Amino acid sequence: MRGLMNKLVSRSLSVAGKWQQQQLRRLNIHEYQGADLMNKYGINVPKGVAVSTIDEVKEAVKSAFPNENELVVKSQILAGGRGLGTFQNGFKGGVHIVKADQVEDIAGKMLGQILVTKQTGPQGKVVGKVYLCEKLSLVNEMYFAITLDRKTAGPLIIACSKGGTSIEDLAEKYPDMIIKVPVDVFKGITDEDAARVVDGLASKVADRNDSIEQVKKLYKLFCERDCTLLEINPLAETSGNQLVAADAKLNFDDNAAFRQKEIFALRDPSQEDPREVAAAKADLNYIGLDGEIGCMVNGAGLAMATMDIIKFHGGTPANFLDVGGNASEGQVVEAFKILTSDDKVKAILVNIFGGIMKCDVIASGIVNAAKQVALKVPVVVRLEGTNVDQGKQILKESGMTLITAEDLDKAAEKAVKAASK
């Protein structure tokens, strides 16, 4: 359901003979958090309560929904495809519409359990909360999103008169149903822009003027909160003639964390790759992949080239890790801890071309990391550039068993060979 947006707003790394989506540096929040934020902007959302224990479930049903016969129980994880997902305990479906007296039982089968969807990978994600929502009487389901578009250098609104199902399939089968409305970032959204979106949605019962205002409020939220993505699927019409955001996904630009402290306080580290959480704390650029050769490189371009050459020699990179141009010895130690925490890593390749980054700092970091971390896999080191002789001397005097190489091609070849043993 998120695939179309992924194509528009994310890049990919071609490794291991398949495309692996690169995780962008952006904040992702839970559905219940997004609904609360939209409600503050006057956007229509279903009444809902997030709960994390069975006692809270009982209290919420009693106090928040005393007159409801049916409720929607939604597992809260930072991944799409929840409705078709399966829990590792065998329970199927992360979203259920149930009678009020069944909510406690269904929530109990979700809370604390691991939900596996098409987007989580086989490891799944733990459901720490469930979102209890009123069941709306929907007469029509549509798709709505706002993202950032490189071509128009500004926000782009994407809408479709069909929603609630895979937007990728709809875009492929009915491309004419997808409308795109670019918004001038300097002028902001106009009534004409919003009207084009509403007309493209082809709503059946919702008041047109009210719908235009809802679109403008969504755009306001997108801009004021530094969103990189605001996606609603479905954007629904109710029997009460309202346009309602029945589900929502919001991403925020990490570069705006300094002015969006309230939003970034919502971050849920339990839903993120623990290696990436540790890397962020150490101010390292890290992206976990699925290979067997851990990489530590300085500079994004050199890191990409290192990954490509590993693949050329028949290996698969386990990560993208750029320590940057001014990493400290402590950051190098943290980088090694992260690399060695991955059980799939069978060898580590350190590729440093020292400019601003000095080879002796990297070498000292490697030696200190070896003292703190039990290095159980072979380490291949290629150093070149500033203070390279001092760096090589530090490694030589350390007594560590390292595999050295004079150039990147040889280093990658040796790393692949070491990982295969």
CSV table of C-alpha atoms in Angstrom, one decimal:
chain,number,residue,atom,x,y,z
A,1,MET,CA,0.0,0.0,0.0
A,2,ARG,CA,3.0,2.3,0.6
A,3,GLY,CA,4.9,1.1,-2.6
A,4,LEU,CA,3.8,4.0,-4.8
A,5,MET,CA,5.1,6.5,-2.3
A,6,ASN,CA,8.3,4.6,-1.8
A,7,LYS,CA,9.0,4.9,-5.4
A,8,LEU,CA,8.4,8.7,-5.2
A,9,VAL,CA,10.3,9.5,-2.0
A,10,SER,CA,12.9,6.8,-1.3
A,11,ARG,CA,16.0,5.6,-3.0
A,12,SER,CA,17.2,2.0,-3.3
A,13,LEU,CA,20.5,0.2,-3.1
A,14,SER,CA,21.1,-2.5,-5.6
A,15,VAL,CA,22.9,-5.1,-3.7
A,16,ALA,CA,22.8,-8.9,-3.2
A,17,GLY,CA,21.2,-9.2,-6.6
A,18,LYS,CA,18.0,-7.6,-5.5
A,19,TRP,CA,16.8,-4.1,-4.7
A,20,GLN,CA,16.9,-3.2,-1.0
A,21,GLN,CA,15.1,-0.1,0.1
A,22,GLN,CA,17.3,2.5,1.8
A,23,GLN,CA,15.9,3.9,5.0
A,24,LEU,CA,15.8,7.6,4.8
A,25,ARG,CA,16.7,9.7,7.8
A,26,ARG,CA,13.1,10.6,8.7
A,27,LEU,CA,10.8,10.2,11.7
A,28,ASN,CA,7.9,7.8,11.4
A,29,ILE,CA,5.1,8.0,14.0
A,30,HIS,CA,2.3,5.6,14.9
A,31,GLU,CA,-1.2,5.9,13.5
A,32,TYR,CA,-2.7,7.0,16.8
A,33,GLN,CA,-0.1,9.7,17.1
A,34,GLY,CA,-0.8,10.9,13.6
A,35,ALA,CA,-4.6,11.0,14.2
A,36,ASP,CA,-4.0,13.0,17.4
A,37,LEU,CA,-1.9,15.5,15.4
A,38,MET,CA,-4.4,15.8,12.6
A,39,ASN,CA,-7.2,16.3,15.1
A,40,LYS,CA,-5.3,19.4,16.5
A,41,TYR,CA,-5.4,20.8,13.0
A,42,GLY,CA,-9.1,20.4,12.7
A,43,ILE,CA,-8.9,17.4,10.4
A,44,ASN,CA,-11.7,14.9,10.7
A,45,VAL,CA,-10.5,11.6,12.3
A,46,PRO,CA,-12.3,8.7,14.0
A,47,LYS,CA,-12.6,8.8,17.7
A,48,GLY,CA,-9.9,6.6,19.1
A,49,VAL,CA,-7.9,5.6,22.2
A,50,ALA,CA,-4.4,4.0,22.3
A,51,VAL,CA,-3.9,1.4,25.0
A,52,SER,CA,-1.0,-0.8,26.1
A,53,THR,CA,-2.5,-3.2,28.7
A,54,ILE,CA,-5.7,-5.2,29.1
A,55,ASP,CA,-6.7,-3.1,32.1
A,56,GLU,CA,-6.5,0.0,29.8
A,57,VAL,CA,-8.5,-1.8,27.2
A,58,LYS,CA,-11.3,-2.4,29.7
A,59,GLU,CA,-11.3,1.2,30.9
A,60,ALA,CA,-11.2,2.6,27.4
A,61,VAL,CA,-14.2,0.5,26.2
A,62,LYS,CA,-16.1,1.5,29.3
A,63,SER,CA,-15.3,5.2,29.4
A,64,ALA,CA,-14.7,6.2,25.8
A,65,PHE,CA,-17.1,4.0,23.9
A,66,PRO,CA,-20.0,3.2,26.3
A,67,ASN,CA,-22.6,3.2,23.6
A,68,GLU,CA,-20.7,1.5,20.8
A,69,ASN,CA,-21.8,-2.0,19.7
A,70,GLU,CA,-18.7,-2.5,17.5
A,71,LEU,CA,-15.1,-1.2,17.6
A,72,VAL,CA,-12.1,-1.4,15.4
A,73,VAL,CA,-9.0,-2.8,17.0
A,74,LYS,CA,-5.7,-1.8,15.3
A,75,SER,CA,-2.3,-3.1,16.2
A,76,GLN,CA,0.2,-0.3,16.3
A,77,ILE,CA,3.5,-0.9,14.5
A,78,LEU,CA,5.6,1.2,12.2
A,79,ALA,CA,4.9,-0.8,9.1
A,80,GLY,CA,2.1,-1.2,6.5
A,81,GLY,CA,0.1,-4.2,5.6
A,82,ARG,CA,-1.1,-4.8,9.2
A,83,GLY,CA,-4.6,-6.0,8.1
A,84,LEU,CA,-3.1,-8.9,6.1
A,85,GLY,CA,-0.3,-9.6,8.6
A,86,THR,CA,0.1,-12.7,10.8
A,87,PHE,CA,1.2,-12.8,14.4
A,88,GLN,CA,4.0,-15.2,15.4
A,89,ASN,CA,1.5,-16.7,17.9
A,90,GLY,CA,-0.6,-17.8,14.9
A,91,PHE,CA,-3.3,-15.1,15.2
A,92,LYS,CA,-4.2,-13.6,11.8
A,93,GLY,CA,-4.7,-10.0,11.0
A,94,GLY,CA,-3.5,-6.9,12.8
A,95,VAL,CA,-6.8,-5.0,12.3
A,96,HIS,CA,-10.2,-6.3,13.4
A,97,ILE,CA,-13.7,-5.0,13.6
A,98,VAL,CA,-15.4,-6.8,16.5
A,99,LYS,CA,-18.3,-6.6,18.9
A,100,ALA,CA,-17.6,-4.4,22.0
A,101,ASP,CA,-17.6,-7.4,24.3
A,102,GLN,CA,-14.9,-9.1,22.1
A,103,VAL,CA,-12.4,-6.2,22.2
A,104,GLU,CA,-10.6,-7.4,25.3
A,105,ASP,CA,-10.0,-10.9,23.8
A,106,ILE,CA,-8.8,-9.6,20.4
A,107,ALA,CA,-6.5,-6.9,22.0
A,108,GLY,CA,-5.0,-9.6,24.3
A,109,LYS,CA,-4.0,-11.6,21.2
A,110,MET,CA,-2.1,-8.6,19.8
A,111,LEU,CA,-0.5,-6.8,22.8
A,112,GLY,CA,3.1,-7.9,23.3
A,113,GLN,CA,3.0,-10.1,20.3
A,114,ILE,CA,5.1,-10.0,17.1
A,115,LEU,CA,3.3,-9.1,14.0
A,116,VAL,CA,4.8,-10.0,10.6
A,117,THR,CA,3.7,-8.1,7.5
A,118,LYS,CA,5.0,-7.7,4.0
A,119,GLN,CA,6.9,-4.6,5.2
A,120,THR,CA,8.3,-5.8,8.5
A,121,GLY,CA,10.5,-8.7,7.1
A,122,PRO,CA,10.3,-12.2,8.6
A,123,GLN,CA,11.4,-10.9,12.0
A,124,GLY,CA,8.2,-8.8,12.4
A,125,LYS,CA,7.6,-6.0,15.0
A,126,VAL,CA,6.4,-6.1,18.5
A,127,VAL,CA,2.9,-4.6,19.1
A,128,GLY,CA,3.3,-2.4,22.2
A,129,LYS,CA,-0.1,-0.6,21.8
A,130,VAL,CA,-3.4,-1.2,20.1
A,131,TYR,CA,-5.6,1.6,18.9
A,132,LEU,CA,-9.3,1.3,19.6
A,133,CYS,CA,-11.5,3.3,17.2
A,134,GLU,CA,-15.1,3.9,16.6
A,135,LYS,CA,-16.5,2.0,13.6
A,136,LEU,CA,-17.6,4.5,11.0
A,137,SER,CA,-20.3,3.9,8.4
A,138,LEU,CA,-18.3,4.5,5.2
A,139,VAL,CA,-19.9,5.0,1.9
A,140,ASN,CA,-16.7,5.6,-0.2
A,141,GLU,CA,-13.0,5.1,0.2
A,142,MET,CA,-10.3,7.2,-1.6
A,143,TYR,CA,-6.6,7.8,-1.5
A,144,PHE,CA,-4.8,11.0,-0.5
A,145,ALA,CA,-1.1,11.9,0.0
A,146,ILE,CA,1.2,14.8,0.1
A,147,THR,CA,4.9,14.3,-0.6
A,148,LEU,CA,7.9,16.3,-1.8
A,149,ASP,CA,8.5,16.2,-5.6
A,150,ARG,CA,12.0,16.8,-7.1
A,151,LYS,CA,10.6,17.7,-10.5
A,152,THR,CA,8.4,20.6,-9.3
A,153,ALA,CA,10.8,21.4,-6.4
A,154,GLY,CA,7.9,21.5,-3.9
A,155,PRO,CA,5.0,19.7,-2.3
A,156,LEU,CA,2.9,17.4,-4.6
A,157,ILE,CA,-0.6,16.2,-3.7
A,158,ILE,CA,-1.5,12.8,-5.0
A,159,ALA,CA,-5.1,11.6,-5.0
A,160,CYS,CA,-7.2,8.7,-6.3
A,161,SER,CA,-11.0,8.2,-6.3
A,162,LYS,CA,-10.4,4.6,-5.2
A,163,GLY,CA,-8.6,3.7,-1.9
A,164,GLY,CA,-8.4,1.3,1.0
A,165,THR,CA,-6.5,-1.2,-1.2
A,166,SER,CA,-3.1,-1.3,-2.8
A,167,ILE,CA,-2.4,2.0,-4.5
A,168,GLU,CA,0.3,0.3,-6.5
A,169,ASP,CA,-2.2,-2.0,-8.2
A,170,LEU,CA,-4.6,0.9,-8.8
A,171,ALA,CA,-1.9,3.0,-10.3
A,172,GLU,CA,-0.9,0.2,-12.6
A,173,LYS,CA,-4.4,-0.8,-13.7
A,174,TYR,CA,-6.0,2.6,-13.7
A,175,PRO,CA,-3.3,5.3,-14.2
A,176,ASP,CA,-5.9,7.8,-15.3
A,177,MET,CA,-7.5,7.7,-11.8
A,178,ILE,CA,-4.4,9.0,-10.2
A,179,ILE,CA,-4.2,12.8,-10.1
A,180,LYS,CA,-1.2,14.9,-9.1
A,181,VAL,CA,-1.5,18.5,-8.1
A,182,PRO,CA,1.8,20.4,-7.5
A,183,VAL,CA,1.7,23.3,-5.0
A,184,ASP,CA,3.8,26.4,-5.4
A,185,VAL,CA,5.8,26.4,-2.2
A,186,PHE,CA,6.0,30.2,-2.1
A,187,LYS,CA,2.3,30.8,-2.7
A,188,GLY,CA,1.0,27.9,-0.7
A,189,ILE,CA,-2.1,26.0,-1.5
A,190,THR,CA,-4.9,27.9,-3.2
A,191,ASP,CA,-8.6,27.3,-3.3
A,192,GLU,CA,-8.1,26.2,-7.0
A,193,ASP,CA,-5.5,23.7,-6.0
A,194,ALA,CA,-7.7,22.2,-3.3
A,195,ALA,CA,-10.7,22.2,-5.6
A,196,ARG,CA,-8.7,20.2,-8.2
A,197,VAL,CA,-7.9,17.6,-5.6
A,198,VAL,CA,-11.4,17.3,-4.3
A,199,ASP,CA,-12.8,17.0,-7.9
A,200,GLY,CA,-10.2,14.4,-8.6
A,201,LEU,CA,-11.3,12.4,-5.6
A,202,ALA,CA,-14.8,12.4,-7.0
A,203,SER,CA,-16.5,12.3,-3.6
A,204,LYS,CA,-20.1,11.1,-3.6
A,205,VAL,CA,-21.7,12.6,-0.5
A,206,ALA,CA,-19.2,14.8,1.3
A,207,ASP,CA,-19.8,18.6,1.1
A,208,ARG,CA,-17.5,20.0,-1.5
A,209,ASN,CA,-16.6,23.2,0.3
A,210,ASP,CA,-15.9,21.4,3.6
A,211,SER,CA,-13.7,18.9,1.7
A,212,ILE,CA,-11.7,21.8,0.2
A,213,GLU,CA,-11.1,23.1,3.6
A,214,GLN,CA,-10.0,19.7,4.8
A,215,VAL,CA,-7.4,19.5,2.0
A,216,LYS,CA,-6.1,22.9,2.9
A,217,LYS,CA,-5.8,21.9,6.6
A,218,LEU,CA,-3.9,18.8,5.6
A,219,TYR,CA,-1.5,20.9,3.5
A,220,LYS,CA,-1.0,23.3,6.5
A,221,LEU,CA,-0.1,20.4,8.7
A,222,PHE,CA,2.3,19.1,6.1
A,223,CYS,CA,4.2,22.4,5.9
A,224,GLU,CA,4.1,23.6,9.5
A,225,ARG,CA,5.3,20.3,10.8
A,226,ASP,CA,8.1,19.7,8.3
A,227,CYS,CA,6.5,16.5,6.9
A,228,THR,CA,8.2,14.5,4.1
A,229,LEU,CA,5.1,12.4,3.7
A,230,LEU,CA,1.5,12.6,4.7
A,231,GLU,CA,-0.5,9.6,3.4
A,232,ILE,CA,-4.1,8.7,4.1
A,233,ASN,CA,-5.5,5.4,2.9
A,234,PRO,CA,-8.4,5.4,3.0
A,235,LEU,CA,-9.6,9.0,3.0
A,236,ALA,CA,-13.2,8.1,3.5
A,237,GLU,CA,-16.7,9.6,3.2
A,238,THR,CA,-19.1,8.7,5.9
A,239,SER,CA,-22.9,8.4,5.9
A,240,GLY,CA,-22.8,11.7,7.8
A,241,ASN,CA,-21.5,13.4,4.7
A,242,GLN,CA,-18.0,14.0,6.2
A,243,LEU,CA,-14.6,13.5,4.7
A,244,VAL,CA,-12.6,11.5,7.3
A,245,ALA,CA,-9.0,10.4,7.5
A,246,ALA,CA,-9.7,6.8,8.4
A,247,ASP,CA,-6.0,5.8,8.4
A,248,ALA,CA,-2.8,7.9,8.2
A,249,LYS,CA,1.0,7.6,7.8
A,250,LEU,CA,3.2,10.6,8.6
A,251,ASN,CA,6.9,11.0,8.1
A,252,PHE,CA,8.9,14.0,9.3
A,253,ASP,CA,12.3,15.5,8.1
A,254,ASP,CA,15.0,14.7,10.7
A,255,ASN,CA,16.7,17.9,9.8
A,256,ALA,CA,13.8,19.7,11.4
A,257,ALA,CA,14.2,18.0,14.8
A,258,PHE,CA,15.5,21.2,16.3
A,259,ARG,CA,12.2,23.0,15.7
A,260,GLN,CA,9.8,20.1,16.0
A,261,LYS,CA,10.7,18.9,19.5
A,262,GLU,CA,7.1,18.0,20.3
A,263,ILE,CA,6.9,15.8,17.3
A,264,PHE,CA,10.3,14.1,17.7
A,265,ALA,CA,9.5,13.3,21.3
A,266,LEU,CA,7.0,10.8,19.8
A,267,ARG,CA,9.8,8.7,18.4
A,268,ASP,CA,9.4,5.0,19.3
A,269,PRO,CA,12.9,3.4,19.3
A,270,SER,CA,11.4,0.0,20.0
A,271,GLN,CA,10.1,0.0,16.5
A,272,GLU,CA,13.4,0.8,14.9
A,273,ASP,CA,16.5,-1.3,14.1
A,274,PRO,CA,18.5,-1.2,17.3
A,275,ARG,CA,21.7,-0.9,15.3
A,276,GLU,CA,20.3,2.2,13.6
A,277,VAL,CA,19.2,3.6,17.0
A,278,ALA,CA,22.8,3.1,18.4
A,279,ALA,CA,24.3,4.6,15.2
A,280,ALA,CA,22.1,7.7,15.5
A,281,LYS,CA,23.2,8.2,19.1
A,282,ALA,CA,26.8,8.0,18.0
A,283,ASP,CA,26.1,10.4,15.1
A,284,LEU,CA,27.0,7.7,12.5
A,285,ASN,CA,25.3,7.2,9.2
A,286,TYR,CA,24.2,3.6,9.3
A,287,ILE,CA,21.7,1.5,7.3
A,288,GLY,CA,21.3,-2.2,8.0
A,289,LEU,CA,21.1,-4.6,5.1
A,290,ASP,CA,21.0,-8.3,4.7
A,291,GLY,CA,24.5,-9.3,3.7
A,292,GLU,CA,27.5,-11.0,5.4
A,293,ILE,CA,30.3,-8.4,5.0
A,294,GLY,CA,30.2,-5.5,7.5
A,295,CYS,CA,31.5,-2.2,6.0
A,296,MET,CA,33.1,0.8,7.7
A,297,VAL,CA,34.0,3.6,5.3
A,298,ASN,CA,34.4,7.3,5.4
A,299,GLY,CA,32.3,9.2,2.9
A,300,ALA,CA,29.0,8.2,1.3
A,301,GLY,CA,30.4,7.9,-2.2
A,302,LEU,CA,33.3,5.7,-1.1
A,303,ALA,CA,30.8,3.6,0.9
A,304,MET,CA,28.6,3.0,-2.1
A,305,ALA,CA,31.6,2.2,-4.2
A,306,THR,CA,32.8,-0.3,-1.5
A,307,MET,CA,29.4,-2.0,-1.5
A,308,ASP,CA,29.4,-2.3,-5.3
A,309,ILE,CA,32.9,-3.8,-5.4
A,310,ILE,CA,32.0,-6.3,-2.7
A,311,LYS,CA,29.0,-7.4,-4.8
A,312,PHE,CA,31.3,-7.5,-7.9
A,313,HIS,CA,33.5,-10.1,-6.1
A,314,GLY,CA,30.5,-12.2,-5.2
A,315,GLY,CA,29.8,-11.0,-1.7
A,316,THR,CA,27.0,-9.0,-0.1
A,317,PRO,CA,27.3,-6.0,2.2
A,318,ALA,CA,25.7,-6.2,5.6
A,319,ASN,CA,25.3,-2.5,5.9
A,320,PHE,CA,26.0,1.0,4.8
A,321,LEU,CA,28.2,2.8,7.4
A,322,ASP,CA,29.7,6.2,6.8
A,323,VAL,CA,31.8,7.4,9.7
A,324,GLY,CA,32.1,10.8,8.1
A,325,GLY,CA,35.1,13.0,7.7
A,326,ASN,CA,35.7,14.0,11.3
A,327,ALA,CA,34.9,10.9,13.3
A,328,SER,CA,36.4,10.6,16.7
A,329,GLU,CA,38.2,7.5,18.1
A,330,GLY,CA,35.1,6.9,20.2
A,331,GLN,CA,32.8,6.9,17.2
A,332,VAL,CA,35.0,4.3,15.5
A,333,VAL,CA,34.7,2.1,18.6
A,334,GLU,CA,30.9,2.5,18.5
A,335,ALA,CA,30.9,1.6,14.8
A,336,PHE,CA,32.7,-1.6,15.5
A,337,LYS,CA,30.3,-2.5,18.3
A,338,ILE,CA,27.4,-2.0,15.9
A,339,LEU,CA,29.0,-4.1,13.1
A,340,THR,CA,29.8,-7.0,15.5
A,341,SER,CA,26.3,-7.0,17.0
A,342,ASP,CA,25.0,-8.3,13.6
A,343,ASP,CA,25.1,-12.1,13.8
A,344,LYS,CA,25.0,-12.3,10.0
A,345,VAL,CA,28.4,-10.6,9.6
A,346,LYS,CA,31.1,-13.0,8.7
A,347,ALA,CA,33.8,-10.5,7.9
A,348,ILE,CA,34.4,-6.8,8.3
A,349,LEU,CA,35.9,-4.5,5.7
A,350,VAL,CA,37.4,-1.2,6.8
A,351,ASN,CA,38.0,1.1,3.8
A,352,ILE,CA,39.4,4.5,4.7
A,353,PHE,CA,40.7,7.1,2.3
A,354,GLY,CA,42.0,9.8,4.6
A,355,GLY,CA,41.5,13.4,3.8
A,356,ILE,CA,39.9,15.2,6.7
A,357,MET,CA,39.6,11.8,8.4
A,358,LYS,CA,43.0,10.8,9.6
A,359,CYS,CA,44.1,7.2,9.2
A,360,ASP,CA,45.8,7.1,12.6
A,361,VAL,CA,42.5,8.0,14.3
A,362,ILE,CA,40.8,5.1,12.5
A,363,ALA,CA,43.6,2.8,13.5
A,364,SER,CA,43.5,3.7,17.1
A,365,GLY,CA,39.7,3.2,17.1
A,366,ILE,CA,40.1,-0.2,15.6
A,367,VAL,CA,42.6,-1.2,18.3
A,368,ASN,CA,40.5,0.1,21.1
A,369,ALA,CA,37.4,-1.5,19.7
A,370,ALA,CA,39.3,-4.9,19.7
A,371,LYS,CA,39.9,-4.4,23.4
A,372,GLN,CA,36.2,-3.8,24.1
A,373,VAL,CA,34.6,-6.1,21.6
A,374,ALA,CA,35.4,-9.7,21.0
A,375,LEU,CA,36.2,-9.7,17.4
A,376,LYS,CA,35.2,-13.2,16.2
A,377,VAL,CA,35.3,-12.5,12.5
A,378,PRO,CA,38.2,-11.6,10.2
A,379,VAL,CA,38.9,-7.9,9.7
A,380,VAL,CA,40.2,-6.6,6.4
A,381,VAL,CA,41.7,-3.1,6.5
A,382,ARG,CA,42.6,-0.7,3.6
A,383,LEU,CA,44.1,2.6,4.7
A,384,GLU,CA,45.2,5.4,2.4
A,385,GLY,CA,45.7,9.1,2.8
A,386,THR,CA,46.4,11.5,5.7
A,387,ASN,CA,48.7,9.9,8.4
A,388,VAL,CA,48.5,6.5,6.7
A,389,ASP,CA,52.0,5.5,7.8
A,390,GLN,CA,51.2,6.3,11.4
A,391,GLY,CA,47.9,4.4,11.1
A,392,LYS,CA,49.6,1.3,9.7
A,393,GLN,CA,52.2,1.5,12.5
A,394,ILE,CA,49.5,1.6,15.2
A,395,LEU,CA,47.9,-1.5,13.7
A,396,LYS,CA,51.2,-3.3,13.3
A,397,GLU,CA,52.2,-2.7,17.0
A,398,SER,CA,48.7,-3.7,18.2
A,399,GLY,CA,49.4,-7.4,17.8
A,400,MET,CA,46.0,-7.8,16.2
A,401,THR,CA,45.5,-10.4,13.5
A,402,LEU,CA,44.3,-8.2,10.5
A,403,ILE,CA,44.2,-8.8,6.8
A,404,THR,CA,45.6,-5.7,5.0
A,405,ALA,CA,45.2,-4.6,1.4
A,406,GLU,CA,46.8,-1.8,-0.6
A,407,ASP,CA,43.7,-1.0,-2.7
A,408,LEU,CA,40.0,-1.3,-2.6
A,409,ASP,CA,39.7,-4.0,-5.2
A,410,LYS,CA,42.1,-6.3,-3.3
A,411,ALA,CA,40.4,-5.4,0.0
A,412,ALA,CA,37.0,-6.4,-1.3
A,413,GLU,CA,38.3,-9.6,-2.8
A,414,LYS,CA,40.0,-10.6,0.5
A,415,ALA,CA,36.8,-9.7,2.5
A,416,VAL,CA,34.6,-11.9,0.3
A,417,LYS,CA,37.1,-14.7,0.6
A,418,ALA,CA,37.4,-14.4,4.4
A,419,ALA,CA,33.6,-14.3,4.8
A,420,SER,CA,33.2,-17.6,2.8
A,421,LYS,CA,35.5,-19.6,5.1
